[in-house]
Short mmCIF file of C-alpha atoms in Angstrom, two decimals:
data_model
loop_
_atom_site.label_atom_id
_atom_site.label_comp_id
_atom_site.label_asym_id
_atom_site.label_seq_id
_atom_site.Cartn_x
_atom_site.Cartn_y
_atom_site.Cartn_z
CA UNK A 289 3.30 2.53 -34.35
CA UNK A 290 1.20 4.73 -36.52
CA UNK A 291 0.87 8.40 -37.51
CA UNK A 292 -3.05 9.01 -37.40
CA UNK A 293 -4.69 10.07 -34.69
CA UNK A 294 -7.90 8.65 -35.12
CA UNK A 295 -6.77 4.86 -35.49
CA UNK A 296 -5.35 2.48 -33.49
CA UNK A 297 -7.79 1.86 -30.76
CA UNK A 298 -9.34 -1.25 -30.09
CA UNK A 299 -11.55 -2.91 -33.15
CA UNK A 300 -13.85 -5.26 -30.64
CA UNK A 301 -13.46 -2.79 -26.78
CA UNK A 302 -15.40 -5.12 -24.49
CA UNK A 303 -13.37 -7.99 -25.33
CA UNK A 304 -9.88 -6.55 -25.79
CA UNK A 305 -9.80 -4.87 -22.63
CA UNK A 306 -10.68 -7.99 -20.99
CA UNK A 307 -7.54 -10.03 -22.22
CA UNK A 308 -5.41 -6.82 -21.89
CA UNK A 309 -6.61 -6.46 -18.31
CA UNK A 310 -5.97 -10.06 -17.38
CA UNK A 311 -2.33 -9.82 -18.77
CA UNK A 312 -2.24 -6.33 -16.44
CA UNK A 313 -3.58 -8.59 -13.45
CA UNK A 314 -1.75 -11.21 -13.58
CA UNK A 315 1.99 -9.23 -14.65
CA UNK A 316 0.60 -6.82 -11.23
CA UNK A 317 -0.01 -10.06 -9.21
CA UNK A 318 3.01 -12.20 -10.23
CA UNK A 319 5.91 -9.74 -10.19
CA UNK A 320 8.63 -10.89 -12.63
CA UNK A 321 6.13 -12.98 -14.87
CA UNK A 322 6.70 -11.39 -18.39
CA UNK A 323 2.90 -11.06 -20.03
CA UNK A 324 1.95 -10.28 -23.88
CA UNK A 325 -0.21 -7.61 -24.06
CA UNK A 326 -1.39 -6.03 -27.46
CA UNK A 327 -3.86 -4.66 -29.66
CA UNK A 328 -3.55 -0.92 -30.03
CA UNK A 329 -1.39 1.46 -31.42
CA UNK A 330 -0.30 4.75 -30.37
CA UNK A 331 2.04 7.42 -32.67
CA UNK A 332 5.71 7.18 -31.79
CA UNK A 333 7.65 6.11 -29.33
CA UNK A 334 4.91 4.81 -27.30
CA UNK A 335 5.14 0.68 -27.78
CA UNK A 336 1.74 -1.45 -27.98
CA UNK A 337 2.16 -3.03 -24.51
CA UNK A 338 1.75 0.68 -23.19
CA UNK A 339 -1.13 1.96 -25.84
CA UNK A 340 -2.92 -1.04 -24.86
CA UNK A 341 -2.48 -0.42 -20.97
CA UNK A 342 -3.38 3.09 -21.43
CA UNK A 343 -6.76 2.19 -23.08
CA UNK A 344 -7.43 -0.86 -20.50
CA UNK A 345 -7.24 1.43 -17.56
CA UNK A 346 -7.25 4.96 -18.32
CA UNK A 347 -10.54 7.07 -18.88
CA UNK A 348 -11.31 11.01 -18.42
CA UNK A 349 -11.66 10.37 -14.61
CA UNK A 350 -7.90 9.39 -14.77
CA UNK A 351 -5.52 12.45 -14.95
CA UNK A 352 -2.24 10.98 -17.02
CA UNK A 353 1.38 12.81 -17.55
CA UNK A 354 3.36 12.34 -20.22
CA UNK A 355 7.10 12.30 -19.64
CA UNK A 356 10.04 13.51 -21.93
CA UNK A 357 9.60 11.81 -25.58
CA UNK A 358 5.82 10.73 -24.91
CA UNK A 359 4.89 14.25 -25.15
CA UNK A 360 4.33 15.06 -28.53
CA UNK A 361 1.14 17.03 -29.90
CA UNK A 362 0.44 13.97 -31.99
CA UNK A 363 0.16 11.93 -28.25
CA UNK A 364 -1.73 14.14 -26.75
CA UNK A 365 -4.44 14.29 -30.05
CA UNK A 366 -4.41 10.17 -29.88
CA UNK A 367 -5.23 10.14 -26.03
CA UNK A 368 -8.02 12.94 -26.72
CA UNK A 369 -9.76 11.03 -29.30
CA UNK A 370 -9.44 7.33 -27.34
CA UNK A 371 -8.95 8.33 -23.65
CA UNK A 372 -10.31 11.86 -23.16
CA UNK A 373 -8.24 11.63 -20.10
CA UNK A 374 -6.50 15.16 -19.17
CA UNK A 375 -2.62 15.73 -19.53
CA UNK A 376 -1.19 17.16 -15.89
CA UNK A 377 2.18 17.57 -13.75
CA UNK A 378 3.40 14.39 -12.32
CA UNK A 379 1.68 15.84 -9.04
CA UNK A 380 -1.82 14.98 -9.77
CA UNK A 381 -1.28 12.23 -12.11
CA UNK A 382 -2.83 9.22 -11.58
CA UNK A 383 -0.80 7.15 -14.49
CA UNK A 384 2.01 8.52 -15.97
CA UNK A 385 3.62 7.44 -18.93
CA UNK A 386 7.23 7.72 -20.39
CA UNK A 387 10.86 5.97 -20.13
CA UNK A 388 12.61 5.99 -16.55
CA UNK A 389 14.74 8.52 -16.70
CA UNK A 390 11.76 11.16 -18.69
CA UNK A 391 9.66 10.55 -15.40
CA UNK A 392 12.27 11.50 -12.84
CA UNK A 393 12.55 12.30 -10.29
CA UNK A 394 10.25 10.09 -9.06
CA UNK A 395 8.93 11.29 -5.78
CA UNK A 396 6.72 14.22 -7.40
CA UNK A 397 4.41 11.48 -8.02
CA UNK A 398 1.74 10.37 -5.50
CA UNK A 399 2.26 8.05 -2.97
CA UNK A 400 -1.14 7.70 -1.41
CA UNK A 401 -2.03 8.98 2.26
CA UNK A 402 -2.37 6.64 5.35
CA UNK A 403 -6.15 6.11 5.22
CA UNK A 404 -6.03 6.08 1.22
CA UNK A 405 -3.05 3.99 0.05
CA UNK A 406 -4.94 3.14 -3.03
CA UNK A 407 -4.29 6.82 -3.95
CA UNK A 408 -1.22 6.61 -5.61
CA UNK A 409 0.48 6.82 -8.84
CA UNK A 410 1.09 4.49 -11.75
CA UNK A 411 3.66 4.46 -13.54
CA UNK A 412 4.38 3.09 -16.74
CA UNK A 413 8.26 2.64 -17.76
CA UNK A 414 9.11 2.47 -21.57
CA UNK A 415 12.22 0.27 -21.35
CA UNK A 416 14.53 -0.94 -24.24
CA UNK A 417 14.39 -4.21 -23.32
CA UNK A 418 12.39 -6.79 -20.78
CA UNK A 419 13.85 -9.71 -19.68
CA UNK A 420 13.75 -12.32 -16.66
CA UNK A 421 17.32 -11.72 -15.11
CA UNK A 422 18.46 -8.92 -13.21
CA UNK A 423 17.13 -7.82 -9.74
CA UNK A 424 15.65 -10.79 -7.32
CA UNK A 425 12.12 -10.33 -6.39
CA UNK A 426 10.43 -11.40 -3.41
CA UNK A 427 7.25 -10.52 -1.65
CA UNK A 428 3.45 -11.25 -2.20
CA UNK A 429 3.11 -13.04 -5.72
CA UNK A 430 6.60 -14.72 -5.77
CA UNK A 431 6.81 -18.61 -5.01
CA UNK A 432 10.30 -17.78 -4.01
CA UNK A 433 12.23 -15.18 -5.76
CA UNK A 434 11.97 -14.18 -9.22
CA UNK A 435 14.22 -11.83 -11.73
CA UNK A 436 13.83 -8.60 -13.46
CA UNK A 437 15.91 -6.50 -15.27
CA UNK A 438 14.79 -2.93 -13.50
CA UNK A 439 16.77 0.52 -14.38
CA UNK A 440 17.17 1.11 -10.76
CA UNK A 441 17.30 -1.25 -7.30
CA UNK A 442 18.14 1.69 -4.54
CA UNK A 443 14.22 3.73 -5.98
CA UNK A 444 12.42 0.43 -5.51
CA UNK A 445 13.47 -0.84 -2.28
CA UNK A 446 12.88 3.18 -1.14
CA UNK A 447 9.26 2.66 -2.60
CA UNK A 448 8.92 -0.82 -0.98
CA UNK A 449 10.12 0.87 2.72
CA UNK A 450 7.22 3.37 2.27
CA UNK A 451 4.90 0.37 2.28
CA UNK A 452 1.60 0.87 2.48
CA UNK A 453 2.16 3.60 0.34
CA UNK A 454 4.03 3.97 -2.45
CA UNK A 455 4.52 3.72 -6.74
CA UNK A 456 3.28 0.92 -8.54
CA UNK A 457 5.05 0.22 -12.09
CA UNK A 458 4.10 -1.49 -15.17
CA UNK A 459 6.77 -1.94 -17.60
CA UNK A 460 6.66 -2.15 -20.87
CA UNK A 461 8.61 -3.33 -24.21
CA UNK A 462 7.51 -3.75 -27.38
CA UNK A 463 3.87 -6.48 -27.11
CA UNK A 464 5.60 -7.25 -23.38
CA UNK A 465 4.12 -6.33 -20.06
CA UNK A 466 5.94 -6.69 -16.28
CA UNK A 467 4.78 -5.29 -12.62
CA UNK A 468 6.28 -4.19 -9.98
CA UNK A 469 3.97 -3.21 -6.98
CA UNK A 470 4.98 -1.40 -4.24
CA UNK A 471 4.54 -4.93 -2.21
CA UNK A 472 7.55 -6.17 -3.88
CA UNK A 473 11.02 -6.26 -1.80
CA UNK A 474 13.74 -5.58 -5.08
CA UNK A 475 16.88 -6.90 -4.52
CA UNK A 476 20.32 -5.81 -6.52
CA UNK A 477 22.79 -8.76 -7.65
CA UNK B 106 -23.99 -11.79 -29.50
CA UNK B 107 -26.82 -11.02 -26.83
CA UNK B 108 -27.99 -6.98 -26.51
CA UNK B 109 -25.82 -7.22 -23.50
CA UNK B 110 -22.27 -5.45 -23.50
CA UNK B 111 -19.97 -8.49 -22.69
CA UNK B 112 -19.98 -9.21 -19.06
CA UNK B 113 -23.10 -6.88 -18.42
CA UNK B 114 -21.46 -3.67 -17.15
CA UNK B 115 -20.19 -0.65 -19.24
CA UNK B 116 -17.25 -0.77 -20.36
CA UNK B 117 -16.01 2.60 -17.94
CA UNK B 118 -17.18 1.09 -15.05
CA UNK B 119 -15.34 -1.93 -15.57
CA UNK B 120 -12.45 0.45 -16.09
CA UNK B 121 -13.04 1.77 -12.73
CA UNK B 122 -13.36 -1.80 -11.04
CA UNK B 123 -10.19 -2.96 -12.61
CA UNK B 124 -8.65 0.13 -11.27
CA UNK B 125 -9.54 -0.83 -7.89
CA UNK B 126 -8.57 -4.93 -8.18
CA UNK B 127 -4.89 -3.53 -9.41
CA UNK B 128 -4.31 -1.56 -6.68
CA UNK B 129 -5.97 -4.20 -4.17
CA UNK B 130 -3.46 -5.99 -5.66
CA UNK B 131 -0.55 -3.67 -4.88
CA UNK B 132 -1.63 -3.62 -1.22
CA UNK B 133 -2.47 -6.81 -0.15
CA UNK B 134 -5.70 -7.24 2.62
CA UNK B 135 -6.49 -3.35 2.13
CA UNK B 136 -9.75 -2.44 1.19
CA UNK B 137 -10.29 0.03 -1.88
CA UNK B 138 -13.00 2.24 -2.26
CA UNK B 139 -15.02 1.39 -5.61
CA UNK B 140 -18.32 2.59 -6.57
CA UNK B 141 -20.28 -0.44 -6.56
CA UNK B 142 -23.51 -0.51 -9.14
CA UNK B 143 -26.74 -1.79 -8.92
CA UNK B 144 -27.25 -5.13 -10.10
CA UNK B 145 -29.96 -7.26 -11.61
CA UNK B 146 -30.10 -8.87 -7.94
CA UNK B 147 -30.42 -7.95 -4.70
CA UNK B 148 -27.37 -7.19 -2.59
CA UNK B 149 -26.47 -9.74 -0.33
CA UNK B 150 -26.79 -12.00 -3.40
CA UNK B 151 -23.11 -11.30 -4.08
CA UNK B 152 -23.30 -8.33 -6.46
CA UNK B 153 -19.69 -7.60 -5.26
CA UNK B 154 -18.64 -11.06 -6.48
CA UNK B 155 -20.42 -10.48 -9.76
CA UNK B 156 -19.16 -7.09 -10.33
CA UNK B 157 -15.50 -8.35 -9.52
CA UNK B 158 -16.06 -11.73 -11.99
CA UNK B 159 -17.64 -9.23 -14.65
CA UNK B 160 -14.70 -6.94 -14.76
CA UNK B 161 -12.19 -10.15 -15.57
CA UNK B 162 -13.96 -12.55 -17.23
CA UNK B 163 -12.73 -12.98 -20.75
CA UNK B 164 -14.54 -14.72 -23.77
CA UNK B 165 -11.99 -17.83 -23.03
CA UNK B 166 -12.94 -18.10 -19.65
CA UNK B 167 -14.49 -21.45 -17.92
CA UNK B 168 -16.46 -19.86 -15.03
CA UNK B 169 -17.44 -22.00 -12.13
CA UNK B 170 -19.83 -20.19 -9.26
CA UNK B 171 -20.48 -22.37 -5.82
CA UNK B 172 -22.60 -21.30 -2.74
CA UNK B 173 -21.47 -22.77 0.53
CA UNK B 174 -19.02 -25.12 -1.91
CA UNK B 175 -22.10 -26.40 -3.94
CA UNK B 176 -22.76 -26.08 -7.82
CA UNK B 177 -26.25 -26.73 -7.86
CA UNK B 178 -27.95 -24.33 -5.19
CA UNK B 179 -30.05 -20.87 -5.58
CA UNK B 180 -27.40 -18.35 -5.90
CA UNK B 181 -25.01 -20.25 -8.09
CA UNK B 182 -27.15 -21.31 -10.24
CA UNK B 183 -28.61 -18.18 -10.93
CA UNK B 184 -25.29 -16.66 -11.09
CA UNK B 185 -23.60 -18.86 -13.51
CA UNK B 186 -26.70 -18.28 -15.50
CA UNK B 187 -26.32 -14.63 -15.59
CA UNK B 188 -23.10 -14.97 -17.02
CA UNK B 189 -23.95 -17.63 -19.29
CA UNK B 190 -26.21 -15.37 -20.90
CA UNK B 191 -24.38 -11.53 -20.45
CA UNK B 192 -20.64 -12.75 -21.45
CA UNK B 193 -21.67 -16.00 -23.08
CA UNK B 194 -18.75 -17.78 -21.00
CA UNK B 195 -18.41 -21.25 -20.95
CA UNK B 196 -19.34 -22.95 -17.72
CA UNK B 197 -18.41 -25.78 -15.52
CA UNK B 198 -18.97 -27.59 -12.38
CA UNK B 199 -15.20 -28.74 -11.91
CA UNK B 200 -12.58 -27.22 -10.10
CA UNK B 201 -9.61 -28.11 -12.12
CA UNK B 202 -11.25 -26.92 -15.35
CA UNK B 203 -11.86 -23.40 -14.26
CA UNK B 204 -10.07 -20.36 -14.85
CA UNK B 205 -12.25 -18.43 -12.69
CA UNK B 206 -14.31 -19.35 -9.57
CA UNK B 207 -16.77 -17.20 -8.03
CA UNK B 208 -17.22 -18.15 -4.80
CA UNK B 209 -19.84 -17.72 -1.75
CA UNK B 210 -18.45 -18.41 1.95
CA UNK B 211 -15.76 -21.46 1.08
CA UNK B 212 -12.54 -22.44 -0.99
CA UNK B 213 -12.69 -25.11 -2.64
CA UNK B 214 -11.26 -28.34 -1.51
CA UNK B 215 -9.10 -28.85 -4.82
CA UNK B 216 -5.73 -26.84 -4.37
CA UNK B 217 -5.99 -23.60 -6.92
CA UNK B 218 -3.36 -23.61 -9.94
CA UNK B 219 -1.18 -20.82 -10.86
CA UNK B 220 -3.87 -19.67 -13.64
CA UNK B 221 -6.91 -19.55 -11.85
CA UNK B 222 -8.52 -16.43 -9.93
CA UNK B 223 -11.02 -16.92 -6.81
CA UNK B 224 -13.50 -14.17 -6.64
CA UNK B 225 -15.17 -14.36 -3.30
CA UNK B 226 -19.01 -12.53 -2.29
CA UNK B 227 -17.83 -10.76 0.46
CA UNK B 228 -21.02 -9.26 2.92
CA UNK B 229 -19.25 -7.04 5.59
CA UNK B 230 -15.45 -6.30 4.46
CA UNK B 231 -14.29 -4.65 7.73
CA UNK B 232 -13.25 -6.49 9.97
CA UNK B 233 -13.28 -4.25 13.21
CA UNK B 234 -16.94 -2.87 12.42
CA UNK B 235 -18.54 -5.02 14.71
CA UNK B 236 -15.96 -3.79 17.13
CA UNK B 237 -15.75 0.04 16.00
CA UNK B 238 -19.21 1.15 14.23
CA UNK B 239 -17.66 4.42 12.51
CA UNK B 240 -16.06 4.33 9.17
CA UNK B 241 -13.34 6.99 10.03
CA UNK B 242 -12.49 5.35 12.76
CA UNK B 243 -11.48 1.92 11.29
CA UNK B 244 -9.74 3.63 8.37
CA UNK B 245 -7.42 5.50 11.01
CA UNK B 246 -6.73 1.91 12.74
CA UNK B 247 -6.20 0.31 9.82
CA UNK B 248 -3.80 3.50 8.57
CA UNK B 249 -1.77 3.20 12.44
CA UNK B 250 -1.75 -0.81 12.13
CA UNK B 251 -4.14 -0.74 15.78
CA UNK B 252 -5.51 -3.76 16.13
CA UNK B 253 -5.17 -4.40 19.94
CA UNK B 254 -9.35 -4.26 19.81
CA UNK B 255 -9.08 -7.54 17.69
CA UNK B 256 -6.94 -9.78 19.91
CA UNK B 257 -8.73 -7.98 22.70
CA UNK B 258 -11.95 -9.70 21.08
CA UNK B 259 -10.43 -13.04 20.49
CA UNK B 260 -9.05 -12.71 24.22
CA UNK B 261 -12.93 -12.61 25.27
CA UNK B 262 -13.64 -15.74 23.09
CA UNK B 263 -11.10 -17.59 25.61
CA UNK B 264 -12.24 -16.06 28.38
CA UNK B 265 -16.24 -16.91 27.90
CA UNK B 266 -15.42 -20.50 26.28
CA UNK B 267 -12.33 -21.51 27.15
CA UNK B 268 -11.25 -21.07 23.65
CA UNK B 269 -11.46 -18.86 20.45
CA UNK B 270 -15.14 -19.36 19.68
CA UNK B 271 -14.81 -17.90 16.38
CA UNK B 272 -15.49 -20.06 13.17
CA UNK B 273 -15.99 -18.60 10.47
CA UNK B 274 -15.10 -15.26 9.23
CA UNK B 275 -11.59 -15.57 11.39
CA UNK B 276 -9.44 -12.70 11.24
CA UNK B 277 -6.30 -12.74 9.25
CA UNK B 278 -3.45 -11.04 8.85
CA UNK B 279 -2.12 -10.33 5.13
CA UNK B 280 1.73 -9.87 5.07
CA UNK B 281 2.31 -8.85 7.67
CA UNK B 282 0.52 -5.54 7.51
CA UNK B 283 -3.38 -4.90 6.91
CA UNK B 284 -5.86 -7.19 8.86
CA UNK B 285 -8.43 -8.37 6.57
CA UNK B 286 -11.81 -10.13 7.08
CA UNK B 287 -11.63 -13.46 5.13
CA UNK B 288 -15.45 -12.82 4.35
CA UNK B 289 -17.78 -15.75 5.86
CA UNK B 290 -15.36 -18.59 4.88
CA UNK B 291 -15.26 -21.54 7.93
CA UNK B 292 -11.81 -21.24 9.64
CA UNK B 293 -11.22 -24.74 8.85
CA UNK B 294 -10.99 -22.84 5.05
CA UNK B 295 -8.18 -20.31 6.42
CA UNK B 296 -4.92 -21.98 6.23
CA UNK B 297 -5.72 -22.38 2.39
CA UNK B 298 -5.40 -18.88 1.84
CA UNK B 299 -1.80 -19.23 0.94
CA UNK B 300 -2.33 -20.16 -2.52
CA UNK B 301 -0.90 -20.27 -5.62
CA UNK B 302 -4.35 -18.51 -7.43
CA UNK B 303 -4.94 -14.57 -7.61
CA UNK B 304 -7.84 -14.18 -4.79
CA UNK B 305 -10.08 -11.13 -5.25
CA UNK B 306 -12.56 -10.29 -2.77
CA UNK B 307 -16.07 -8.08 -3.96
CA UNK B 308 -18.24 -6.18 -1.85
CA UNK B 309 -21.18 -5.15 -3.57
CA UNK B 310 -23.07 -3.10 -0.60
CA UNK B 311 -20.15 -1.82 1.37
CA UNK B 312 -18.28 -0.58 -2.00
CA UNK B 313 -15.00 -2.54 -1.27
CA UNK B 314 -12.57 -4.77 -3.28
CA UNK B 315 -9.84 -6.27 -2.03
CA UNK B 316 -7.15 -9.19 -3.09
CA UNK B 317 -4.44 -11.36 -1.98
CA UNK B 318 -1.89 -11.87 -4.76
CA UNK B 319 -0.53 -15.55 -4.87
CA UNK B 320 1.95 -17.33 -1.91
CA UNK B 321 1.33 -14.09 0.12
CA UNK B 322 1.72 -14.71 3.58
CA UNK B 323 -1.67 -14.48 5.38
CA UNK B 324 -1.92 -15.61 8.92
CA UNK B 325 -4.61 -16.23 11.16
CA UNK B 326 -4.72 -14.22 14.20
CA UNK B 327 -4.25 -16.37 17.29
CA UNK B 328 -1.77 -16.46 20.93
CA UNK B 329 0.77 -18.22 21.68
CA UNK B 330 -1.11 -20.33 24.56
CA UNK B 331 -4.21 -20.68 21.99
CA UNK B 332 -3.22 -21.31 18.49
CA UNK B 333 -5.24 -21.20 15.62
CA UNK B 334 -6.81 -24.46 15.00
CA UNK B 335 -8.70 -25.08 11.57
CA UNK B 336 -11.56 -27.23 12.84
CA UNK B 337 -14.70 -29.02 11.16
CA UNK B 338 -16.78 -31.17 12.47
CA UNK B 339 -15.43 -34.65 13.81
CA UNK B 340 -16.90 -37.05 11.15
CA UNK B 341 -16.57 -38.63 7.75
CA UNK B 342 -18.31 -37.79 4.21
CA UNK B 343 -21.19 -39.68 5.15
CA UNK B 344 -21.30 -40.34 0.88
CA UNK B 345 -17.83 -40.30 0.00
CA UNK B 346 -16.00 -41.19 2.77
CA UNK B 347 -13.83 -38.71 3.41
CA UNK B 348 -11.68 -37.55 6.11
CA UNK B 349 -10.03 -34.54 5.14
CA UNK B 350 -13.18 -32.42 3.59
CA UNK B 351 -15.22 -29.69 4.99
CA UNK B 352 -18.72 -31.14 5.79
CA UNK B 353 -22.37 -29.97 6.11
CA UNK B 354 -24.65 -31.25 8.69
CA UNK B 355 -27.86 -32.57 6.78
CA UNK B 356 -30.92 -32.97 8.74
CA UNK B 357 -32.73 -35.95 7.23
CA UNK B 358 -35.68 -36.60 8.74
CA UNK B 359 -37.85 -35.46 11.67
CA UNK B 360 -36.78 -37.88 14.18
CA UNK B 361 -33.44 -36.32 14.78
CA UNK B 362 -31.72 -38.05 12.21
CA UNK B 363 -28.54 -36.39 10.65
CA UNK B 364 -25.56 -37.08 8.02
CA UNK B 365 -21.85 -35.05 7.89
CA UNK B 366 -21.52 -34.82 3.92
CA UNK B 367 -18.85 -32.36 2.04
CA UNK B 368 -19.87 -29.37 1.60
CA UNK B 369 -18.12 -28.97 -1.51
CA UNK B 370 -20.03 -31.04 -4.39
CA UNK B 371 -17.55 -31.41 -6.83
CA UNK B 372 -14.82 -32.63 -4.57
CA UNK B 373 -17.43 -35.02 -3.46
CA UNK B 374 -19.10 -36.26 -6.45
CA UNK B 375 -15.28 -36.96 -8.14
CA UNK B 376 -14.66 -38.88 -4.89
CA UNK B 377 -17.24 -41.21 -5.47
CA UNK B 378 -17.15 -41.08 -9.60
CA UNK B 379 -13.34 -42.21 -8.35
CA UNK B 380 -14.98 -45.26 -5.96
CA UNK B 381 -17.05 -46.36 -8.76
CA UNK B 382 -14.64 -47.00 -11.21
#
């Protein structure tokens, strides 16, 4: 966490998005896996694991919304200066970025069209805490079944129905990283 | 450090590729638009492959590049090479020490660990554009799941030969949902698909990347009366020995005179390193 706008992007780009990016891969590929991911710092409340994210993916082709708490002035300045991405409605948002309930209700987000699935949304949840237990996973990327703690079941397994289409989510707590792609069939216990 | 940004490409456009492997990703066997570069080699050379390696190779990273399951011919050589000198990677020629494998038209024989990610060259990603020329077309069967003009194909196979002629670049089916072309991989390659590696799939000239995320289901199209049946050809390693291996056919000399030897070199050479000691 830091105050300045102009600091806290990556010292050494090229290689820090790299490592970022594989702990974005393999958290998107291996649902339920818990990844570090780290190295840059956004003003408050954004964590690292999402500042990082944000800078791994997002550039000014990628339109991002900020939900609730994440949008602050001071935010908006820090993506300027790193992302120069532009700040829309949840509509045309390609990432968005805020806790679970901030980005409700979900479906305002894009869910892709029939010959463009890839067109969908992002999302990146803030959460309070990230741990393996929770909902059972299952679906491409899961052995078996693996566990999540996820603030909803009844939203996911809606998203997963709508397969091909659909949400993907990154989640994110402090340095930690987990996905959830729309592949994923979220079970409550 | 070399006057190359690490890995070659710009940092946005890697951006923009790892944008596209994500949401491959998300949607296993569909193919996502990306706008492919020009490389520092031709396409058909696998500048898909590279541009999917570039885009996750870290400074950590032991790359290993076959062609046809070999470490030592034109393309993966020259490959490797390019990487060795753009992202200063370290390199090797065994399967079980690399994190990521770039490959050209076979898995290797090895199984893939949990922390390793196959990159395939892909040439043609569609699968139905031998059967349906236009673009458009094969988006909208691929959006309404019609793929009667597939099994319809493989139908024909029987009916000329008696049995599904195809053999390499066999049709699967990925979860259930999307099917995908396996690029030119030998059928006898498919039921490996099912792995516990990330595979990513590059195609440099048609703009498309696709992936399967690990232990999803893919299945090779077949019927009931003619099931899918991972063949190779009926011989040993003529230099190893073994049974269970993929194999080349090596034409030795010009009286007709041939040897069956594994296609993939590493599998082969540690099979004989093992013999030797």
């Amino acid at each position: 966490m830091q105050t300045d706008v102009l600091t806290g992007g990556f010292s050494n780009p090229a290689v820090q998005s790299a490592t970022g990016f594989r702990a974005a891969l393999s958290a998107l590929a291996r649902p339920g896996r818990i990844e570090e991911i780290a190295g840059a710092q956004a003003p408050s409340p954004v964590s690292d694991a999402a500042a990082t994210l944000l800078l791994v993916l997002c550039d000014p082709e990628t339109p991002i919304h900020l939900a609730g708490a994440c949008d602050t002035p001071e935010i908006r300045e820090w993506i300027a200066f790193h992302i120069g991405a532009p700040i829309v409605a949840p509509e045309g948002a390609h990432f968005a970025l805020g806790t679970w309930s901030a980005l409700g209700p979900h479906h305002r987000f894009a869910i892709g069209t029939p010959e463009y699935p890839d067109r969908a949304a992002t999302l990146i949840v803030e959460t309070e805490a990230l741990e393996p237990g929770g909902a059972r996973l299952s679906g491409p990327g899961i052995e078996d079944s693996a566990r999540l703690c996820l603030p909803d079941t009844d939203l996911f397994q809606a998203n997963r129905a709508l397969f091909p289409l659909g949400l993907d989510f990154f989640f994110t707590c402090g340095t930690r990283l987990a996905g959830l792609p729309r592949s994923t069939y979220v079970e409550a216990i | 450090m070399s006057d190359y940004n690490f890995a070659y490409l710009d940092e946005q456009t890697k951006r923009m590729i790892r944008r596209a492997i994500l949401k491959g990703v998300a949607i296993p066997g569909y193919q996502v638009p990306f706008a492919s570069r020009e490389m520092p080699m031709p396409y058909g050379w696998g500048t898909g492959g590279v541009q999917v390696t570039a885009a996750c190779l870290t400074p950590d990273d032991q790359l290993k590049v076959i062609d046809q399951g070999a470490d030592d011919t034109t393309n993966a050589v020259s490959i490797r090479k390019f990487f060795e000198k753009t992202a200063e990677v370290a390199t090797t020629e065994h399967t079980s020490e690399a994190t990521v494998i770039q490959t050209r038209h076979r898995i290797p024989e090895e199984p893939l660990g949990e922390d390793q990610i196959l990159v395939y060259q892909v040439p043609i990603p569609e699968p139905l554009r031998f059967l349906e020329p236009r673009e458009t077309e094969t988006r909208k069967m691929h959006s309404l799941e019609e793929y009667g003009l597939m099994h319809v194909k493989l139908y024909e196979d029987i009916a000329r030969h008696g049995h599904i002629a195809t053999a390499y670049a066999y049709p699967v089916r990925v979860e259930g949902r999307y099917v995908m072309d396996p690029s030119p991989i030998p059928k006898f390659d498919n039921p490996k698909m099912e792995m516990a590696a990330i595979q990513l799939f590059g195609a440099g000239r048609e703009q498309r990347i696709y992936a399967i995320p690990p232990y999803t289901q893919v299945v090779s199209l077949d019927f009931e009366d003619h099931p899918f049946e991972a063949s190779k050809a009926d011989h040993p390693c003529a230099l190893c020995g073994a049974e269970d291996s993929y194999l080349d056919e090596v034409i030795v000399d010009d009286a007709g005179g041939r040897m069956f030897v594994c296609s993939d070199t590493d599998y082969c050479a540690g099979r004989r390193a093992g013999q030797a000691a």
